[in-house]
Structures are given as structure tokens and as C-alpha cells.
Amino acid sequence: MAFPFLGLFIIFLSVAAYYRKRATAQQKKVTEDFWSREDQANQIRRKDISNLPYITIPLEKFPIGISDDEELTDYENDLKNLASRKILNLSHQSNTDLKLAYGPANLPVLSEYDQNYTTLLRNLVAYADCLIKNGFEAEAVPVLEFGISIDSDIRANYTLLAELYREQGNASKIQELINKASSLDSMMRSAILEQLHTIQNS
């Protein structure tokens, strides 16, 4: 009676070995493709990056100097500092992609510009939150709207703005935020949409 079970066990081992071998082959191909692209990318000559879609901070639309609150002033100074730097949203491109497109010699500065973008997104939310805490709700709106316009995927950027829209009785604007969030290519998309729907229905 043990033989049927032994046969099944042997079949199971054979199937497991087949899938393990196939997975190993697939992983090997992925690795080989990666290093092939890396090798190709490292041969690309430096290209002109002066016409890339750099982000300009519209300081003239922000309530700069509205208060002498020290925390607000610090955030404003940070934004002024960032406004003098080059900013690019490169979040959906890998280092290999960037080297293939612009050459490896440009990678350090492009990485710096992308980091400036990440810093900007965080500073916008912190600045807007500080404005709200100081009673400047209306003044926080253009700050948060700018973050949305440059494809922020920071949840608080959406929720703070949605709450301000709700207080203003502007339901259509909340729906616009939902539509915008729906198009995000980000791991935060679902969490943002969930909170926006909660705010919309509250």
C-alpha cells in the first residue's frame, strides 16, 4: 500500500524540481538583462539636460511673510533656498534608465535634482500644516495645490487639502483630488484614495 504514496511523492518532487529550475532560469535571465542594460547605459555619452521639465516654485503665490512665527519663517526660508536649485521629478526612472537617457556622467546631478524634488514635497506639506495651525487655512490652499500639481504622492498633501475644501463647502474640488489620486503611479495610491473618500463622505 505504500507504493502509491511513494509514486505520488516522486511526482511531487519532480514537479517541484521543474518549477524550481524554471524559476532559477527566469531569475538568471532577469539578472543577465539587468547587467546588459547597465553595460549599455555606462557607454552612453553625456547628453544635454538643460531642456528637461524643471520645476519652478511659485513663491509669489505663497503667503510668504504673512506671520513672524519662527517655525513658519523657517519653512519659508527652506522654500526660498529650494527655489534657487534645480528640481526634477525623476521618481519613475531608475538609475539605469537615467544613464541610458542622459549618460552616466549626468547621474550625480540628476540624482541631486530628484532629491530636491522629494525635499520640496515634504516641505510643502510641513509649511501648509504650519499655516493651518497658525490660523491661515485659506493661505495654505495654494501651497497644497502646488504640491498636487507637481504629482506629489504624500498622503497629507491630499488629505489636508481635501479637509480645507470640505470646510469651504467645495465638494467638486474633493472629487478632482480623487480623480488626480486615481492616476497616481504610487504605492500610496490606495491609502490616499481611501482617506479622500472618507473625507468626501463625512
mmCIF file of C-alpha atoms in Angstrom:
data_model
loop_
_atom_site.group_PDB
_atom_site.id
_atom_site.type_symbol
_atom_site.label_atom_id
_atom_site.label_comp_id
_atom_site.label_asym_id
_atom_site.label_seq_id
_atom_site.Cartn_x
_atom_site.Cartn_y
_atom_site.Cartn_z
ATOM 1 C CA MET A 1 0.000 0.000 0.000
ATOM 2 C CA ALA A 2 2.970 2.303 0.445
ATOM 3 C CA PHE A 3 3.883 2.224 -3.240
ATOM 4 C CA PRO A 4 1.093 4.563 -4.485
ATOM 5 C CA PHE A 5 2.109 7.163 -1.920
ATOM 6 C CA LEU A 6 5.756 6.741 -2.900
ATOM 7 C CA GLY A 7 4.811 7.289 -6.514
ATOM 8 C CA LEU A 8 2.875 10.448 -5.646
ATOM 9 C CA PHE A 9 5.806 11.683 -3.595
ATOM 10 C CA ILE A 10 8.193 11.135 -6.506
ATOM 11 C CA ILE A 11 5.831 13.004 -8.830
ATOM 12 C CA PHE A 12 5.623 15.843 -6.322
ATOM 13 C CA LEU A 13 9.413 16.075 -6.132
ATOM 14 C CA SER A 14 9.674 16.057 -9.927
ATOM 15 C CA VAL A 15 7.131 18.868 -10.289
ATOM 16 C CA ALA A 16 8.822 20.892 -7.539
ATOM 17 C CA ALA A 17 12.201 20.437 -9.198
ATOM 18 C CA TYR A 18 10.766 21.541 -12.560
ATOM 19 C CA TYR A 19 9.301 24.759 -11.167
ATOM 20 C CA ARG A 20 12.444 25.457 -9.149
ATOM 21 C CA LYS A 21 14.564 25.051 -12.274
ATOM 22 C CA ARG A 22 12.222 27.289 -14.294
ATOM 23 C CA ALA A 23 12.270 29.983 -11.590
ATOM 24 C CA THR A 24 16.073 29.817 -11.464
ATOM 25 C CA ALA A 25 16.261 30.198 -15.259
ATOM 26 C CA GLN A 26 13.884 33.162 -15.185
ATOM 27 C CA GLN A 27 15.871 34.840 -12.436
ATOM 28 C CA LYS A 28 19.087 34.241 -14.365
ATOM 29 C CA LYS A 29 17.582 35.901 -17.442
ATOM 30 C CA VAL A 30 16.401 38.898 -15.385
ATOM 31 C CA THR A 31 19.889 39.280 -13.941
ATOM 32 C CA GLU A 32 21.540 38.957 -17.338
ATOM 33 C CA ASP A 33 19.136 41.518 -18.851
ATOM 34 C CA PHE A 34 19.832 43.941 -15.993
ATOM 35 C CA TRP A 35 23.600 43.781 -16.410
ATOM 36 C CA SER A 36 23.258 44.018 -20.180
ATOM 37 C CA ARG A 37 21.274 47.265 -19.817
ATOM 38 C CA GLU A 38 23.751 48.518 -17.208
ATOM 39 C CA ASP A 39 26.671 47.858 -19.548
ATOM 40 C CA GLN A 40 24.855 49.621 -22.374
ATOM 41 C CA ALA A 41 23.943 52.548 -20.106
ATOM 42 C CA ASN A 42 27.522 53.019 -18.981
ATOM 43 C CA GLN A 43 28.599 53.533 -22.610
ATOM 44 C CA ILE A 44 26.223 56.454 -23.231
ATOM 45 C CA ARG A 45 27.867 59.842 -23.686
ATOM 46 C CA ARG A 46 26.790 62.855 -21.637
ATOM 47 C CA LYS A 47 23.685 64.478 -23.118
ATOM 48 C CA ASP A 48 22.213 67.943 -22.796
ATOM 49 C CA ILE A 49 19.835 68.170 -19.819
ATOM 50 C CA SER A 50 19.132 71.894 -19.973
ATOM 51 C CA ASN A 51 15.668 71.445 -21.504
ATOM 52 C CA LEU A 52 14.257 68.923 -19.033
ATOM 53 C CA PRO A 53 10.944 69.807 -17.279
ATOM 54 C CA TYR A 54 12.437 71.573 -14.269
ATOM 55 C CA ILE A 55 10.025 72.589 -11.526
ATOM 56 C CA THR A 56 9.756 76.252 -10.555
ATOM 57 C CA ILE A 57 8.423 77.097 -7.098
ATOM 58 C CA PRO A 58 5.814 79.888 -7.389
ATOM 59 C CA LEU A 59 6.840 81.783 -4.266
ATOM 60 C CA GLU A 60 4.788 84.773 -5.430
ATOM 61 C CA LYS A 61 1.625 82.680 -4.893
ATOM 62 C CA PHE A 62 2.589 81.647 -1.373
ATOM 63 C CA PRO A 63 1.820 83.709 1.762
ATOM 64 C CA ILE A 64 5.489 84.468 2.387
ATOM 65 C CA GLY A 65 5.935 86.860 5.308
ATOM 66 C CA ILE A 66 2.332 86.622 6.499
ATOM 67 C CA SER A 67 3.478 85.995 10.052
ATOM 68 C CA ASP A 68 6.594 86.364 12.158
ATOM 69 C CA ASP A 69 6.089 82.898 13.616
ATOM 70 C CA GLU A 70 9.546 81.343 13.831
ATOM 71 C CA GLU A 71 8.505 77.936 12.517
ATOM 72 C CA LEU A 72 6.705 79.463 9.543
ATOM 73 C CA THR A 73 9.717 81.625 8.782
ATOM 74 C CA ASP A 74 11.988 78.579 8.838
ATOM 75 C CA TYR A 75 9.778 76.769 6.304
ATOM 76 C CA GLU A 76 9.675 79.858 4.101
ATOM 77 C CA ASN A 77 13.460 80.101 4.155
ATOM 78 C CA ASP A 78 13.714 76.434 3.214
ATOM 79 C CA LEU A 79 11.421 77.004 0.234
ATOM 80 C CA LYS A 80 13.370 80.082 -0.839
ATOM 81 C CA ASN A 81 16.541 78.018 -0.677
ATOM 82 C CA LEU A 82 14.980 75.256 -2.786
ATOM 83 C CA ALA A 83 13.711 77.823 -5.295
ATOM 84 C CA SER A 84 17.312 78.623 -6.184
ATOM 85 C CA ARG A 85 18.072 74.990 -7.005
ATOM 86 C CA LYS A 86 17.160 72.781 -9.939
ATOM 87 C CA ILE A 87 14.291 70.403 -9.246
ATOM 88 C CA LEU A 88 13.154 67.387 -11.269
ATOM 89 C CA ASN A 89 10.644 64.638 -10.664
ATOM 90 C CA LEU A 90 12.537 61.515 -11.729
ATOM 91 C CA SER A 91 10.810 59.160 -9.316
ATOM 92 C CA HIS A 92 9.643 56.763 -12.026
ATOM 93 C CA GLN A 93 13.050 56.307 -13.619
ATOM 94 C CA SER A 94 15.771 54.011 -12.316
ATOM 95 C CA ASN A 95 19.432 54.954 -12.333
ATOM 96 C CA THR A 96 19.892 52.693 -15.345
ATOM 97 C CA ASP A 97 17.053 54.484 -17.159
ATOM 98 C CA LEU A 98 18.664 57.844 -16.420
ATOM 99 C CA LYS A 99 22.068 56.719 -17.626
ATOM 100 C CA LEU A 100 20.570 55.329 -20.828
ATOM 101 C CA ALA A 101 18.704 58.588 -21.463
ATOM 102 C CA TYR A 102 21.317 61.157 -20.413
ATOM 103 C CA GLY A 103 24.624 59.361 -19.880
ATOM 104 C CA PRO A 104 26.256 58.191 -16.642
ATOM 105 C CA ALA A 105 28.153 61.488 -16.291
ATOM 106 C CA ASN A 106 24.839 63.245 -15.605
ATOM 107 C CA LEU A 107 23.649 60.765 -12.983
ATOM 108 C CA PRO A 108 25.048 62.598 -9.896
ATOM 109 C CA VAL A 109 23.399 65.927 -10.735
ATOM 110 C CA LEU A 110 20.142 64.273 -11.808
ATOM 111 C CA SER A 111 20.032 62.388 -8.527
ATOM 112 C CA GLU A 112 20.548 65.689 -6.720
ATOM 113 C CA TYR A 113 17.706 67.336 -8.650
ATOM 114 C CA ASP A 114 15.424 64.403 -7.862
ATOM 115 C CA GLN A 115 16.323 64.623 -4.174
ATOM 116 C CA ASN A 116 15.433 68.318 -4.297
ATOM 117 C CA TYR A 117 12.000 67.261 -5.569
ATOM 118 C CA THR A 118 11.483 64.885 -2.649
ATOM 119 C CA THR A 119 12.582 67.591 -0.208
ATOM 120 C CA LEU A 120 10.205 70.076 -1.829
ATOM 121 C CA LEU A 121 7.201 67.765 -1.473
ATOM 122 C CA ARG A 122 7.877 67.286 2.233
ATOM 123 C CA ASN A 123 8.471 70.982 2.834
ATOM 124 C CA LEU A 124 5.238 71.987 1.112
ATOM 125 C CA VAL A 125 3.174 69.757 3.386
ATOM 126 C CA ALA A 126 5.036 70.872 6.523
ATOM 127 C CA TYR A 127 4.662 74.546 5.560
ATOM 128 C CA ALA A 128 0.946 74.187 4.793
ATOM 129 C CA ASP A 129 0.347 72.297 8.035
ATOM 130 C CA CYS A 130 2.098 75.055 9.969
ATOM 131 C CA LEU A 131 -0.014 77.701 8.205
ATOM 132 C CA ILE A 132 -3.176 75.836 9.190
ATOM 133 C CA LYS A 133 -2.056 75.540 12.811
ATOM 134 C CA ASN A 134 -1.470 79.296 12.856
ATOM 135 C CA GLY A 135 -4.979 80.008 11.566
ATOM 136 C CA PHE A 136 -4.090 80.641 7.919
ATOM 137 C CA GLU A 137 -6.283 77.955 6.367
ATOM 138 C CA ALA A 138 -7.085 79.829 3.157
ATOM 139 C CA GLU A 139 -3.429 80.726 2.669
ATOM 140 C CA ALA A 140 -2.454 77.054 2.917
ATOM 141 C CA VAL A 141 -4.616 76.109 -0.077
ATOM 142 C CA PRO A 142 -2.311 77.357 -2.884
ATOM 143 C CA VAL A 143 0.678 75.706 -1.188
ATOM 144 C CA LEU A 144 -1.057 72.327 -1.126
ATOM 145 C CA GLU A 145 -2.488 72.777 -4.624
ATOM 146 C CA PHE A 146 1.006 73.329 -5.954
ATOM 147 C CA GLY A 147 2.081 70.032 -4.403
ATOM 148 C CA ILE A 148 -0.775 68.271 -6.180
ATOM 149 C CA SER A 149 0.120 69.961 -9.473
ATOM 150 C CA ILE A 150 3.639 68.526 -9.391
ATOM 151 C CA ASP A 151 2.384 64.979 -8.724
ATOM 152 C CA SER A 152 3.001 64.678 -5.008
ATOM 153 C CA ASP A 153 2.136 61.270 -3.584
ATOM 154 C CA ILE A 154 2.351 62.394 0.036
ATOM 155 C CA ARG A 155 -0.932 61.446 1.658
ATOM 156 C CA ALA A 156 -1.123 64.521 3.875
ATOM 157 C CA ASN A 157 -0.909 66.783 0.831
ATOM 158 C CA TYR A 158 -4.207 65.331 -0.359
ATOM 159 C CA THR A 159 -5.985 64.960 2.963
ATOM 160 C CA LEU A 160 -5.130 68.419 4.298
ATOM 161 C CA LEU A 161 -6.330 69.993 1.058
ATOM 162 C CA ALA A 162 -9.487 67.857 0.976
ATOM 163 C CA GLU A 163 -10.344 68.884 4.527
ATOM 164 C CA LEU A 164 -9.912 72.552 3.610
ATOM 165 C CA TYR A 165 -12.146 72.071 0.562
ATOM 166 C CA ARG A 166 -14.775 70.394 2.762
ATOM 167 C CA GLU A 167 -14.709 73.308 5.207
ATOM 168 C CA GLN A 168 -15.202 75.636 2.241
ATOM 169 C CA GLY A 169 -18.156 73.538 1.053
ATOM 170 C CA ASN A 170 -16.360 72.757 -2.193
ATOM 171 C CA ALA A 171 -17.245 69.107 -2.849
ATOM 172 C CA SER A 172 -16.326 69.270 -6.535
ATOM 173 C CA LYS A 173 -12.734 70.072 -5.615
ATOM 174 C CA ILE A 174 -12.561 66.950 -3.450
ATOM 175 C CA GLN A 175 -13.714 64.898 -6.429
ATOM 176 C CA GLU A 176 -10.951 66.492 -8.507
ATOM 177 C CA LEU A 177 -8.447 65.337 -5.886
ATOM 178 C CA ILE A 178 -9.874 61.818 -6.079
ATOM 179 C CA ASN A 179 -9.536 61.871 -9.860
ATOM 180 C CA LYS A 180 -5.953 63.074 -9.559
ATOM 181 C CA ALA A 181 -5.064 60.447 -6.949
ATOM 182 C CA SER A 182 -6.601 57.723 -9.123
ATOM 183 C CA SER A 183 -3.988 58.427 -11.788
ATOM 184 C CA LEU A 184 -1.034 58.184 -9.410
ATOM 185 C CA ASP A 185 1.554 55.515 -10.121
ATOM 186 C CA SER A 186 2.486 55.121 -6.471
ATOM 187 C CA MET A 187 2.281 52.630 -3.626
ATOM 188 C CA MET A 188 0.401 55.329 -1.694
ATOM 189 C CA ARG A 189 -2.441 55.495 -4.219
ATOM 190 C CA SER A 190 -4.874 53.184 -2.397
ATOM 191 C CA ALA A 191 -4.277 54.752 1.019
ATOM 192 C CA ILE A 192 -4.753 58.259 -0.403
ATOM 193 C CA LEU A 193 -7.971 57.313 -2.178
ATOM 194 C CA GLU A 194 -9.358 55.609 0.915
ATOM 195 C CA GLN A 195 -8.878 58.714 3.036
ATOM 196 C CA LEU A 196 -10.188 61.045 0.348
ATOM 197 C CA HIS A 197 -13.396 59.021 0.060
ATOM 198 C CA THR A 198 -13.763 59.106 3.842
ATOM 199 C CA ILE A 199 -13.431 62.897 3.852
ATOM 200 C CA GLN A 200 -15.813 63.217 0.899
ATOM 201 C CA ASN A 201 -18.490 61.154 2.635
ATOM 202 C CA SER A 202 -18.137 62.662 6.096
#
